[in-house]
Amino acid sequence: MRKNVECMAQNKIPGQRLLYISGLLAVICCLVPLASYADDNPLSLMRDDVLSYFSPLKGKVVSVNNGMAVINIGEREHVKKGMRFIVFREGSVFLHPVTKAPIGTLEAVIGKAEIKEAGYDTSTAVILNGNVKVSDKVRISETGVRMLFYQGKNVDWSLGDSYYRLIKETGRFEIVDTAIETDNDSEIIAEAKKLNADVVLILSAKESAGDTMLKQRLLWADNASKFSEDEVRVAVAFMKELRFGEEFFGPQKGDVRTFVDLPFG
């Protein structure tokens, strides 16, 4: 069988080879412009903004007053307004059962705090819950954040799907989906709570001078507070690049699918 196929390939007429090469070059030429967006991809800019709120960080509470706490890290460590920290308290040291050498410290989760103002090397946070005290530690852990990704009905499917995959590929989030269709934030938040999501990302879009203005909002699921809003312009040319892969490589309307029963397997 392999020899027959090789003979058939060798006997192709030059015109067929030229057609094949021309088609391949056309595909390459269409893909090359997409690379030009690598540095200023509007979706990448939005993704990076989302990630900036969930960078793993550690700090310590240096003062507490009237439901507010000051922590010893700030903009220098990329702390920003809207970030949430787990507050914990270190307990006794636990020892290796054989060598008795210290191998760690017990930790008790005390509560949660949200940054309201970030200075250069200190930040002020509102205590959301817990009896927080001076010298307690704060942390944004490296564990995955459970996110409800909601794409509004006015967002082009190719655009929304590309951004969904971009967020998922970071590995930072455990994304949960929903089948609801609504423009009501309250219904989206209720769904997020039902799905035990920590954060909600809501995408919406509108047309502007032929381009697409894509907006994302980030809200905490427990109290529906918005901590980030970002909008980027997606050029028509960029949209065409996104759709190219779907239209060229994906199944086309009118395609005929052929099924063959094999005598094995």
PDB file of C-alpha atoms in Angstrom:
ATOM      1  CA  MET A   1       0.000   0.000   0.000  1.00  0.00           C
ATOM      2  CA  ARG A   2       2.795   2.463   0.983  1.00  0.00           C
ATOM      3  CA  LYS A   3       4.614   1.833  -2.340  1.00  0.00           C
ATOM      4  CA  ASN A   4       1.458   2.426  -4.346  1.00  0.00           C
ATOM      5  CA  VAL A   5       0.886   5.728  -2.573  1.00  0.00           C
ATOM      6  CA  GLU A   6       4.493   6.787  -3.174  1.00  0.00           C
ATOM      7  CA  CYS A   7       4.209   5.969  -6.878  1.00  0.00           C
ATOM      8  CA  MET A   8       1.014   7.980  -7.143  1.00  0.00           C
ATOM      9  CA  ALA A   9       2.717  10.945  -5.457  1.00  0.00           C
ATOM     10  CA  GLN A  10       5.689  10.765  -7.803  1.00  0.00           C
ATOM     11  CA  ASN A  11       3.433  10.711 -10.859  1.00  0.00           C
ATOM     12  CA  LYS A  12       1.578  13.941  -9.959  1.00  0.00           C
ATOM     13  CA  ILE A  13       1.667  16.438 -12.795  1.00  0.00           C
ATOM     14  CA  PRO A  14       3.513  19.755 -12.232  1.00  0.00           C
ATOM     15  CA  GLY A  15       0.249  21.697 -12.284  1.00  0.00           C
ATOM     16  CA  GLN A  16      -1.025  19.798  -9.260  1.00  0.00           C
ATOM     17  CA  ARG A  17       2.208  20.473  -7.377  1.00  0.00           C
ATOM     18  CA  LEU A  18       2.001  24.155  -8.240  1.00  0.00           C
ATOM     19  CA  LEU A  19      -1.588  24.310  -7.021  1.00  0.00           C
ATOM     20  CA  TYR A  20      -0.643  22.641  -3.747  1.00  0.00           C
ATOM     21  CA  ILE A  21       2.328  24.960  -3.154  1.00  0.00           C
ATOM     22  CA  SER A  22       0.254  28.031  -4.017  1.00  0.00           C
ATOM     23  CA  GLY A  23      -2.402  26.987  -1.539  1.00  0.00           C
ATOM     24  CA  LEU A  24       0.184  26.400   1.174  1.00  0.00           C
ATOM     25  CA  LEU A  25       1.749  29.800   0.578  1.00  0.00           C
ATOM     26  CA  ALA A  26      -1.675  31.424   0.805  1.00  0.00           C
ATOM     27  CA  VAL A  27      -2.243  29.869   4.218  1.00  0.00           C
ATOM     28  CA  ILE A  28       1.190  30.988   5.451  1.00  0.00           C
ATOM     29  CA  CYS A  29       0.642  34.525   4.190  1.00  0.00           C
ATOM     30  CA  CYS A  30      -2.664  34.710   6.039  1.00  0.00           C
ATOM     31  CA  LEU A  31      -1.127  33.463   9.258  1.00  0.00           C
ATOM     32  CA  VAL A  32       1.902  35.774   9.224  1.00  0.00           C
ATOM     33  CA  PRO A  33      -0.083  38.982   9.966  1.00  0.00           C
ATOM     34  CA  LEU A  34      -1.475  37.343  13.099  1.00  0.00           C
ATOM     35  CA  ALA A  35       2.056  37.169  14.508  1.00  0.00           C
ATOM     36  CA  SER A  36       2.305  40.947  14.208  1.00  0.00           C
ATOM     37  CA  TYR A  37      -0.308  41.195  16.966  1.00  0.00           C
ATOM     38  CA  ALA A  38       1.793  39.143  19.386  1.00  0.00           C
ATOM     39  CA  ASP A  39       3.088  42.196  21.279  1.00  0.00           C
ATOM     40  CA  ASP A  40      -0.087  44.296  21.250  1.00  0.00           C
ATOM     41  CA  ASN A  41      -2.809  41.666  21.170  1.00  0.00           C
ATOM     42  CA  PRO A  42      -5.757  43.401  22.894  1.00  0.00           C
ATOM     43  CA  LEU A  43      -6.874  40.092  24.385  1.00  0.00           C
ATOM     44  CA  SER A  44      -3.440  39.546  25.922  1.00  0.00           C
ATOM     45  CA  LEU A  45      -3.604  42.991  27.502  1.00  0.00           C
ATOM     46  CA  MET A  46      -6.943  42.150  29.102  1.00  0.00           C
ATOM     47  CA  ARG A  47      -5.682  38.756  30.265  1.00  0.00           C
ATOM     48  CA  ASP A  48      -2.650  40.357  31.902  1.00  0.00           C
ATOM     49  CA  ASP A  49      -4.901  42.788  33.751  1.00  0.00           C
ATOM     50  CA  VAL A  50      -6.907  39.868  35.159  1.00  0.00           C
ATOM     51  CA  LEU A  51      -3.769  38.002  36.207  1.00  0.00           C
ATOM     52  CA  SER A  52      -2.404  41.065  37.988  1.00  0.00           C
ATOM     53  CA  TYR A  53      -5.078  40.714  40.691  1.00  0.00           C
ATOM     54  CA  PHE A  54      -4.102  37.147  41.500  1.00  0.00           C
ATOM     55  CA  SER A  55      -0.307  37.240  41.688  1.00  0.00           C
ATOM     56  CA  PRO A  56       0.891  35.125  44.638  1.00  0.00           C
ATOM     57  CA  LEU A  57       1.935  37.488  47.454  1.00  0.00           C
ATOM     58  CA  LYS A  58       2.778  37.399  51.150  1.00  0.00           C
ATOM     59  CA  GLY A  59       2.785  40.104  53.783  1.00  0.00           C
ATOM     60  CA  LYS A  60       2.084  40.969  57.404  1.00  0.00           C
ATOM     61  CA  VAL A  61      -0.468  43.085  59.244  1.00  0.00           C
ATOM     62  CA  VAL A  62       1.278  46.037  60.916  1.00  0.00           C
ATOM     63  CA  SER A  63      -1.752  47.860  62.350  1.00  0.00           C
ATOM     64  CA  VAL A  64      -5.502  47.403  62.831  1.00  0.00           C
ATOM     65  CA  ASN A  65      -8.055  50.164  63.458  1.00  0.00           C
ATOM     66  CA  ASN A  66     -11.838  50.440  63.000  1.00  0.00           C
ATOM     67  CA  GLY A  67     -12.189  47.483  60.670  1.00  0.00           C
ATOM     68  CA  MET A  68      -9.173  48.450  58.582  1.00  0.00           C
ATOM     69  CA  ALA A  69      -5.764  46.801  58.455  1.00  0.00           C
ATOM     70  CA  VAL A  70      -2.443  48.104  57.169  1.00  0.00           C
ATOM     71  CA  ILE A  71      -0.122  45.527  55.614  1.00  0.00           C
ATOM     72  CA  ASN A  72       3.587  45.850  54.931  1.00  0.00           C
ATOM     73  CA  ILE A  73       3.526  45.416  51.145  1.00  0.00           C
ATOM     74  CA  GLY A  74       2.426  47.860  48.457  1.00  0.00           C
ATOM     75  CA  GLU A  75       2.833  48.941  44.873  1.00  0.00           C
ATOM     76  CA  ARG A  76       6.500  47.977  44.986  1.00  0.00           C
ATOM     77  CA  GLU A  77       5.302  44.356  45.223  1.00  0.00           C
ATOM     78  CA  HIS A  78       2.526  45.047  42.669  1.00  0.00           C
ATOM     79  CA  VAL A  79      -0.268  45.252  45.220  1.00  0.00           C
ATOM     80  CA  LYS A  80      -3.320  47.010  43.784  1.00  0.00           C
ATOM     81  CA  LYS A  81      -6.755  48.107  44.881  1.00  0.00           C
ATOM     82  CA  GLY A  82      -9.288  45.278  44.717  1.00  0.00           C
ATOM     83  CA  MET A  83      -6.924  42.437  45.585  1.00  0.00           C
ATOM     84  CA  ARG A  84      -8.096  40.050  48.274  1.00  0.00           C
ATOM     85  CA  PHE A  85      -5.843  38.413  50.829  1.00  0.00           C
ATOM     86  CA  ILE A  86      -6.428  35.495  53.151  1.00  0.00           C
ATOM     87  CA  VAL A  87      -5.430  36.415  56.711  1.00  0.00           C
ATOM     88  CA  PHE A  88      -3.862  33.662  58.778  1.00  0.00           C
ATOM     89  CA  ARG A  89      -2.093  33.273  62.079  1.00  0.00           C
ATOM     90  CA  GLU A  90       0.922  31.111  62.667  1.00  0.00           C
ATOM     91  CA  GLY A  91       0.722  28.632  65.515  1.00  0.00           C
ATOM     92  CA  SER A  92       3.125  26.143  66.997  1.00  0.00           C
ATOM     93  CA  VAL A  93       6.002  24.590  65.105  1.00  0.00           C
ATOM     94  CA  PHE A  94       5.539  20.940  64.217  1.00  0.00           C
ATOM     95  CA  LEU A  95       8.474  18.570  64.270  1.00  0.00           C
ATOM     96  CA  HIS A  96       9.631  15.609  62.256  1.00  0.00           C
ATOM     97  CA  PRO A  97       8.375  12.475  64.072  1.00  0.00           C
ATOM     98  CA  VAL A  98      11.801  10.817  64.015  1.00  0.00           C
ATOM     99  CA  THR A  99      14.474  13.517  63.901  1.00  0.00           C
ATOM    100  CA  LYS A 100      12.413  16.059  65.857  1.00  0.00           C
ATOM    101  CA  ALA A 101      13.715  18.746  63.518  1.00  0.00           C
ATOM    102  CA  PRO A 102      11.249  21.601  62.808  1.00  0.00           C
ATOM    103  CA  ILE A 103       9.600  21.074  59.423  1.00  0.00           C
ATOM    104  CA  GLY A 104       6.836  23.630  59.401  1.00  0.00           C
ATOM    105  CA  THR A 105       4.432  25.863  61.271  1.00  0.00           C
ATOM    106  CA  LEU A 106       0.753  25.285  61.871  1.00  0.00           C
ATOM    107  CA  GLU A 107      -1.483  27.960  60.354  1.00  0.00           C
ATOM    108  CA  ALA A 108      -5.016  29.002  61.281  1.00  0.00           C
ATOM    109  CA  VAL A 109      -7.096  30.957  58.774  1.00  0.00           C
ATOM    110  CA  ILE A 110      -8.428  34.043  60.534  1.00  0.00           C
ATOM    111  CA  GLY A 111     -10.335  35.915  57.850  1.00  0.00           C
ATOM    112  CA  LYS A 112     -10.170  37.866  54.634  1.00  0.00           C
ATOM    113  CA  ALA A 113      -9.186  41.428  53.676  1.00  0.00           C
ATOM    114  CA  GLU A 114      -9.552  43.502  50.507  1.00  0.00           C
ATOM    115  CA  ILE A 115      -7.137  46.235  49.455  1.00  0.00           C
ATOM    116  CA  LYS A 116      -8.721  49.689  49.375  1.00  0.00           C
ATOM    117  CA  GLU A 117      -5.599  51.786  48.897  1.00  0.00           C
ATOM    118  CA  ALA A 118      -2.102  50.767  47.851  1.00  0.00           C
ATOM    119  CA  GLY A 119       0.894  52.913  48.751  1.00  0.00           C
ATOM    120  CA  TYR A 120       4.472  52.382  47.691  1.00  0.00           C
ATOM    121  CA  ASP A 121       5.449  49.948  50.454  1.00  0.00           C
ATOM    122  CA  THR A 122       2.279  49.615  52.561  1.00  0.00           C
ATOM    123  CA  SER A 123      -1.405  49.120  51.769  1.00  0.00           C
ATOM    124  CA  THR A 124      -4.692  49.680  53.553  1.00  0.00           C
ATOM    125  CA  ALA A 125      -7.292  46.921  53.474  1.00  0.00           C
ATOM    126  CA  VAL A 126     -10.835  46.580  54.733  1.00  0.00           C
ATOM    127  CA  ILE A 127     -11.327  43.527  56.932  1.00  0.00           C
ATOM    128  CA  LEU A 128     -14.128  41.529  55.329  1.00  0.00           C
ATOM    129  CA  ASN A 129     -14.347  38.968  58.106  1.00  0.00           C
ATOM    130  CA  GLY A 130     -12.392  37.556  61.026  1.00  0.00           C
ATOM    131  CA  ASN A 131     -10.738  38.889  64.170  1.00  0.00           C
ATOM    132  CA  VAL A 132      -7.593  40.225  62.504  1.00  0.00           C
ATOM    133  CA  LYS A 133      -4.704  41.284  64.746  1.00  0.00           C
ATOM    134  CA  VAL A 134      -1.299  42.906  64.379  1.00  0.00           C
ATOM    135  CA  SER A 135       1.385  40.434  63.228  1.00  0.00           C
ATOM    136  CA  ASP A 136      -1.128  38.214  61.436  1.00  0.00           C
ATOM    137  CA  LYS A 137       0.091  37.150  58.002  1.00  0.00           C
ATOM    138  CA  VAL A 138      -1.672  37.813  54.690  1.00  0.00           C
ATOM    139  CA  ARG A 139      -1.379  35.822  51.516  1.00  0.00           C
ATOM    140  CA  ILE A 140      -2.632  35.350  47.975  1.00  0.00           C
ATOM    141  CA  SER A 141      -1.932  31.672  47.423  1.00  0.00           C
ATOM    142  CA  GLU A 142      -0.881  29.909  44.238  1.00  0.00           C
ATOM    143  CA  THR A 143      -3.904  27.600  44.246  1.00  0.00           C
ATOM    144  CA  GLY A 144      -6.336  27.934  41.345  1.00  0.00           C
ATOM    145  CA  VAL A 145      -9.029  30.595  41.543  1.00  0.00           C
ATOM    146  CA  ARG A 146     -12.533  29.408  40.721  1.00  0.00           C
ATOM    147  CA  MET A 147     -13.932  31.752  38.043  1.00  0.00           C
ATOM    148  CA  LEU A 148     -17.289  32.023  36.299  1.00  0.00           C
ATOM    149  CA  PHE A 149     -16.593  33.232  32.757  1.00  0.00           C
ATOM    150  CA  TYR A 150     -19.706  34.875  31.313  1.00  0.00           C
ATOM    151  CA  GLN A 151     -19.826  35.971  27.680  1.00  0.00           C
ATOM    152  CA  GLY A 152     -22.619  38.392  26.854  1.00  0.00           C
ATOM    153  CA  LYS A 153     -24.898  37.851  23.866  1.00  0.00           C
ATOM    154  CA  ASN A 154     -23.414  40.883  22.114  1.00  0.00           C
ATOM    155  CA  VAL A 155     -19.890  39.385  22.050  1.00  0.00           C
ATOM    156  CA  ASP A 156     -18.783  37.747  18.799  1.00  0.00           C
ATOM    157  CA  TRP A 157     -18.413  34.016  19.406  1.00  0.00           C
ATOM    158  CA  SER A 158     -14.917  33.789  17.889  1.00  0.00           C
ATOM    159  CA  LEU A 159     -13.710  36.711  19.991  1.00  0.00           C
ATOM    160  CA  GLY A 160     -15.197  35.415  23.228  1.00  0.00           C
ATOM    161  CA  ASP A 161     -13.957  31.888  22.641  1.00  0.00           C
ATOM    162  CA  SER A 162     -10.421  33.092  21.890  1.00  0.00           C
ATOM    163  CA  TYR A 163     -10.357  35.074  25.119  1.00  0.00           C
ATOM    164  CA  TYR A 164     -11.822  32.163  27.092  1.00  0.00           C
ATOM    165  CA  ARG A 165      -9.010  29.906  25.891  1.00  0.00           C
ATOM    166  CA  LEU A 166      -6.418  32.588  26.618  1.00  0.00           C
ATOM    167  CA  ILE A 167      -7.613  32.851  30.220  1.00  0.00           C
ATOM    168  CA  LYS A 168      -7.810  29.090  30.638  1.00  0.00           C
ATOM    169  CA  GLU A 169      -4.313  28.518  29.253  1.00  0.00           C
ATOM    170  CA  THR A 170      -2.792  30.602  32.058  1.00  0.00           C
ATOM    171  CA  GLY A 171      -3.517  27.726  34.431  1.00  0.00           C
ATOM    172  CA  ARG A 172      -4.331  30.266  37.153  1.00  0.00           C
ATOM    173  CA  PHE A 173      -8.079  29.764  37.046  1.00  0.00           C
ATOM    174  CA  GLU A 174     -10.511  26.912  37.383  1.00  0.00           C
ATOM    175  CA  ILE A 175     -13.146  28.120  34.937  1.00  0.00           C
ATOM    176  CA  VAL A 176     -16.772  27.131  35.397  1.00  0.00           C
ATOM    177  CA  ASP A 177     -19.350  27.587  32.642  1.00  0.00           C
ATOM    178  CA  THR A 178     -23.045  28.325  32.714  1.00  0.00           C
ATOM    179  CA  ALA A 179     -25.920  27.884  30.295  1.00  0.00           C
ATOM    180  CA  ILE A 180     -27.867  30.927  31.476  1.00  0.00           C
ATOM    181  CA  GLU A 181     -28.398  33.824  29.062  1.00  0.00           C
ATOM    182  CA  THR A 182     -29.019  37.159  30.709  1.00  0.00           C
ATOM    183  CA  ASP A 183     -27.804  40.736  30.865  1.00  0.00           C
ATOM    184  CA  ASN A 184     -28.718  40.985  34.542  1.00  0.00           C
ATOM    185  CA  ASP A 185     -25.668  41.069  36.805  1.00  0.00           C
ATOM    186  CA  SER A 186     -27.711  39.854  39.767  1.00  0.00           C
ATOM    187  CA  GLU A 187     -28.666  36.669  37.936  1.00  0.00           C
ATOM    188  CA  ILE A 188     -25.051  36.078  36.906  1.00  0.00           C
ATOM    189  CA  ILE A 189     -23.855  36.583  40.486  1.00  0.00           C
ATOM    190  CA  ALA A 190     -26.538  34.217  41.784  1.00  0.00           C
ATOM    191  CA  GLU A 191     -25.346  31.606  39.301  1.00  0.00           C
ATOM    192  CA  ALA A 192     -21.739  32.156  40.386  1.00  0.00           C
ATOM    193  CA  LYS A 193     -22.667  31.561  44.015  1.00  0.00           C
ATOM    194  CA  LYS A 194     -24.538  28.398  43.064  1.00  0.00           C
ATOM    195  CA  LEU A 195     -21.424  27.151  41.261  1.00  0.00           C
ATOM    196  CA  ASN A 196     -19.149  28.124  44.175  1.00  0.00           C
ATOM    197  CA  ALA A 197     -17.152  30.578  42.062  1.00  0.00           C
ATOM    198  CA  ASP A 198     -14.823  33.049  43.758  1.00  0.00           C
ATOM    199  CA  VAL A 199     -14.769  35.629  40.987  1.00  0.00           C
ATOM    200  CA  VAL A 200     -16.913  36.503  37.964  1.00  0.00           C
ATOM    201  CA  LEU A 201     -15.607  37.741  34.619  1.00  0.00           C
ATOM    202  CA  ILE A 202     -18.300  39.368  32.471  1.00  0.00           C
ATOM    203  CA  LEU A 203     -17.597  40.157  28.813  1.00  0.00           C
ATOM    204  CA  SER A 204     -19.649  42.607  26.763  1.00  0.00           C
ATOM    205  CA  ALA A 205     -19.099  44.361  23.446  1.00  0.00           C
ATOM    206  CA  LYS A 206     -20.287  47.204  21.249  1.00  0.00           C
ATOM    207  CA  GLU A 207     -19.409  48.489  17.792  1.00  0.00           C
ATOM    208  CA  SER A 208     -17.396  51.690  17.369  1.00  0.00           C
ATOM    209  CA  ALA A 209     -16.338  53.072  13.977  1.00  0.00           C
ATOM    210  CA  GLY A 210     -16.309  49.578  12.518  1.00  0.00           C
ATOM    211  CA  ASP A 211     -14.189  48.120  15.318  1.00  0.00           C
ATOM    212  CA  THR A 212     -15.312  46.204  18.391  1.00  0.00           C
ATOM    213  CA  MET A 213     -15.021  47.691  21.864  1.00  0.00           C
ATOM    214  CA  LEU A 214     -14.620  44.714  24.183  1.00  0.00           C
ATOM    215  CA  LYS A 215     -15.244  45.311  27.876  1.00  0.00           C
ATOM    216  CA  GLN A 216     -14.524  43.023  30.783  1.00  0.00           C
ATOM    217  CA  ARG A 217     -15.647  43.465  34.352  1.00  0.00           C
ATOM    218  CA  LEU A 218     -14.352  41.513  37.325  1.00  0.00           C
ATOM    219  CA  LEU A 219     -16.593  41.054  40.348  1.00  0.00           C
ATOM    220  CA  TRP A 220     -16.214  39.158  43.593  1.00  0.00           C
ATOM    221  CA  ALA A 221     -18.939  36.553  43.726  1.00  0.00           C
ATOM    222  CA  ASP A 222     -19.691  36.745  47.450  1.00  0.00           C
ATOM    223  CA  ASN A 223     -20.809  40.390  47.516  1.00  0.00           C
ATOM    224  CA  ALA A 224     -20.977  41.356  43.801  1.00  0.00           C
ATOM    225  CA  SER A 225     -18.413  44.128  44.295  1.00  0.00           C
ATOM    226  CA  LYS A 226     -16.685  45.193  41.086  1.00  0.00           C
ATOM    227  CA  PHE A 227     -12.931  45.512  41.462  1.00  0.00           C
ATOM    228  CA  SER A 228     -11.833  45.931  37.858  1.00  0.00           C
ATOM    229  CA  GLU A 229     -13.207  47.210  34.562  1.00  0.00           C
ATOM    230  CA  ASP A 230     -11.205  47.255  31.365  1.00  0.00           C
ATOM    231  CA  GLU A 231     -12.086  48.046  27.753  1.00  0.00           C
ATOM    232  CA  VAL A 232      -9.997  47.509  24.627  1.00  0.00           C
ATOM    233  CA  ARG A 233     -10.507  48.261  20.956  1.00  0.00           C
ATOM    234  CA  VAL A 234     -10.415  45.184  18.729  1.00  0.00           C
ATOM    235  CA  ALA A 235      -9.671  46.197  15.147  1.00  0.00           C
ATOM    236  CA  VAL A 236     -11.545  44.726  12.192  1.00  0.00           C
ATOM    237  CA  ALA A 237      -8.281  43.268  10.867  1.00  0.00           C
ATOM    238  CA  PHE A 238      -7.708  41.439  14.145  1.00  0.00           C
ATOM    239  CA  MET A 239     -11.238  40.031  14.071  1.00  0.00           C
ATOM    240  CA  LYS A 240     -10.624  38.706  10.573  1.00  0.00           C
ATOM    241  CA  GLU A 241      -7.492  36.938  11.779  1.00  0.00           C
ATOM    242  CA  LEU A 242      -9.448  35.277  14.589  1.00  0.00           C
ATOM    243  CA  ARG A 243     -12.180  34.116  12.252  1.00  0.00           C
ATOM    244  CA  PHE A 244      -9.730  32.878   9.631  1.00  0.00           C
ATOM    245  CA  GLY A 245      -8.647  29.837  11.631  1.00  0.00           C
ATOM    246  CA  GLU A 246     -12.223  28.897  12.449  1.00  0.00           C
ATOM    247  CA  GLU A 247     -13.478  29.297   8.890  1.00  0.00           C
ATOM    248  CA  PHE A 248     -10.460  27.798   7.105  1.00  0.00           C
ATOM    249  CA  PHE A 249      -9.580  24.901   9.386  1.00  0.00           C
ATOM    250  CA  GLY A 250     -12.933  24.171  11.004  1.00  0.00           C
ATOM    251  CA  PRO A 251     -15.809  22.190   9.463  1.00  0.00           C
ATOM    252  CA  GLN A 252     -17.631  24.123   6.770  1.00  0.00           C
ATOM    253  CA  LYS A 253     -21.315  24.293   6.032  1.00  0.00           C
ATOM    254  CA  GLY A 254     -22.227  21.790   3.387  1.00  0.00           C
ATOM    255  CA  ASP A 255     -19.283  19.511   4.175  1.00  0.00           C
ATOM    256  CA  VAL A 256     -20.079  15.865   3.535  1.00  0.00           C
ATOM    257  CA  ARG A 257     -18.961  13.482   6.234  1.00  0.00           C
ATOM    258  CA  THR A 258     -18.077   9.984   5.104  1.00  0.00           C
ATOM    259  CA  PHE A 259     -18.185   7.074   7.525  1.00  0.00           C
ATOM    260  CA  VAL A 260     -16.404   3.817   6.753  1.00  0.00           C
ATOM    261  CA  ASP A 261     -16.887   0.560   8.626  1.00  0.00           C
ATOM    262  CA  LEU A 262     -13.497  -1.031   9.247  1.00  0.00           C
ATOM    263  CA  PRO A 263     -13.130  -4.816   9.500  1.00  0.00           C
ATOM    264  CA  PHE A 264     -11.093  -4.462  12.701  1.00  0.00           C
ATOM    265  CA  GLY A 265     -10.981  -2.471  15.937  1.00  0.00           C
TER     266      GLY A 265
END
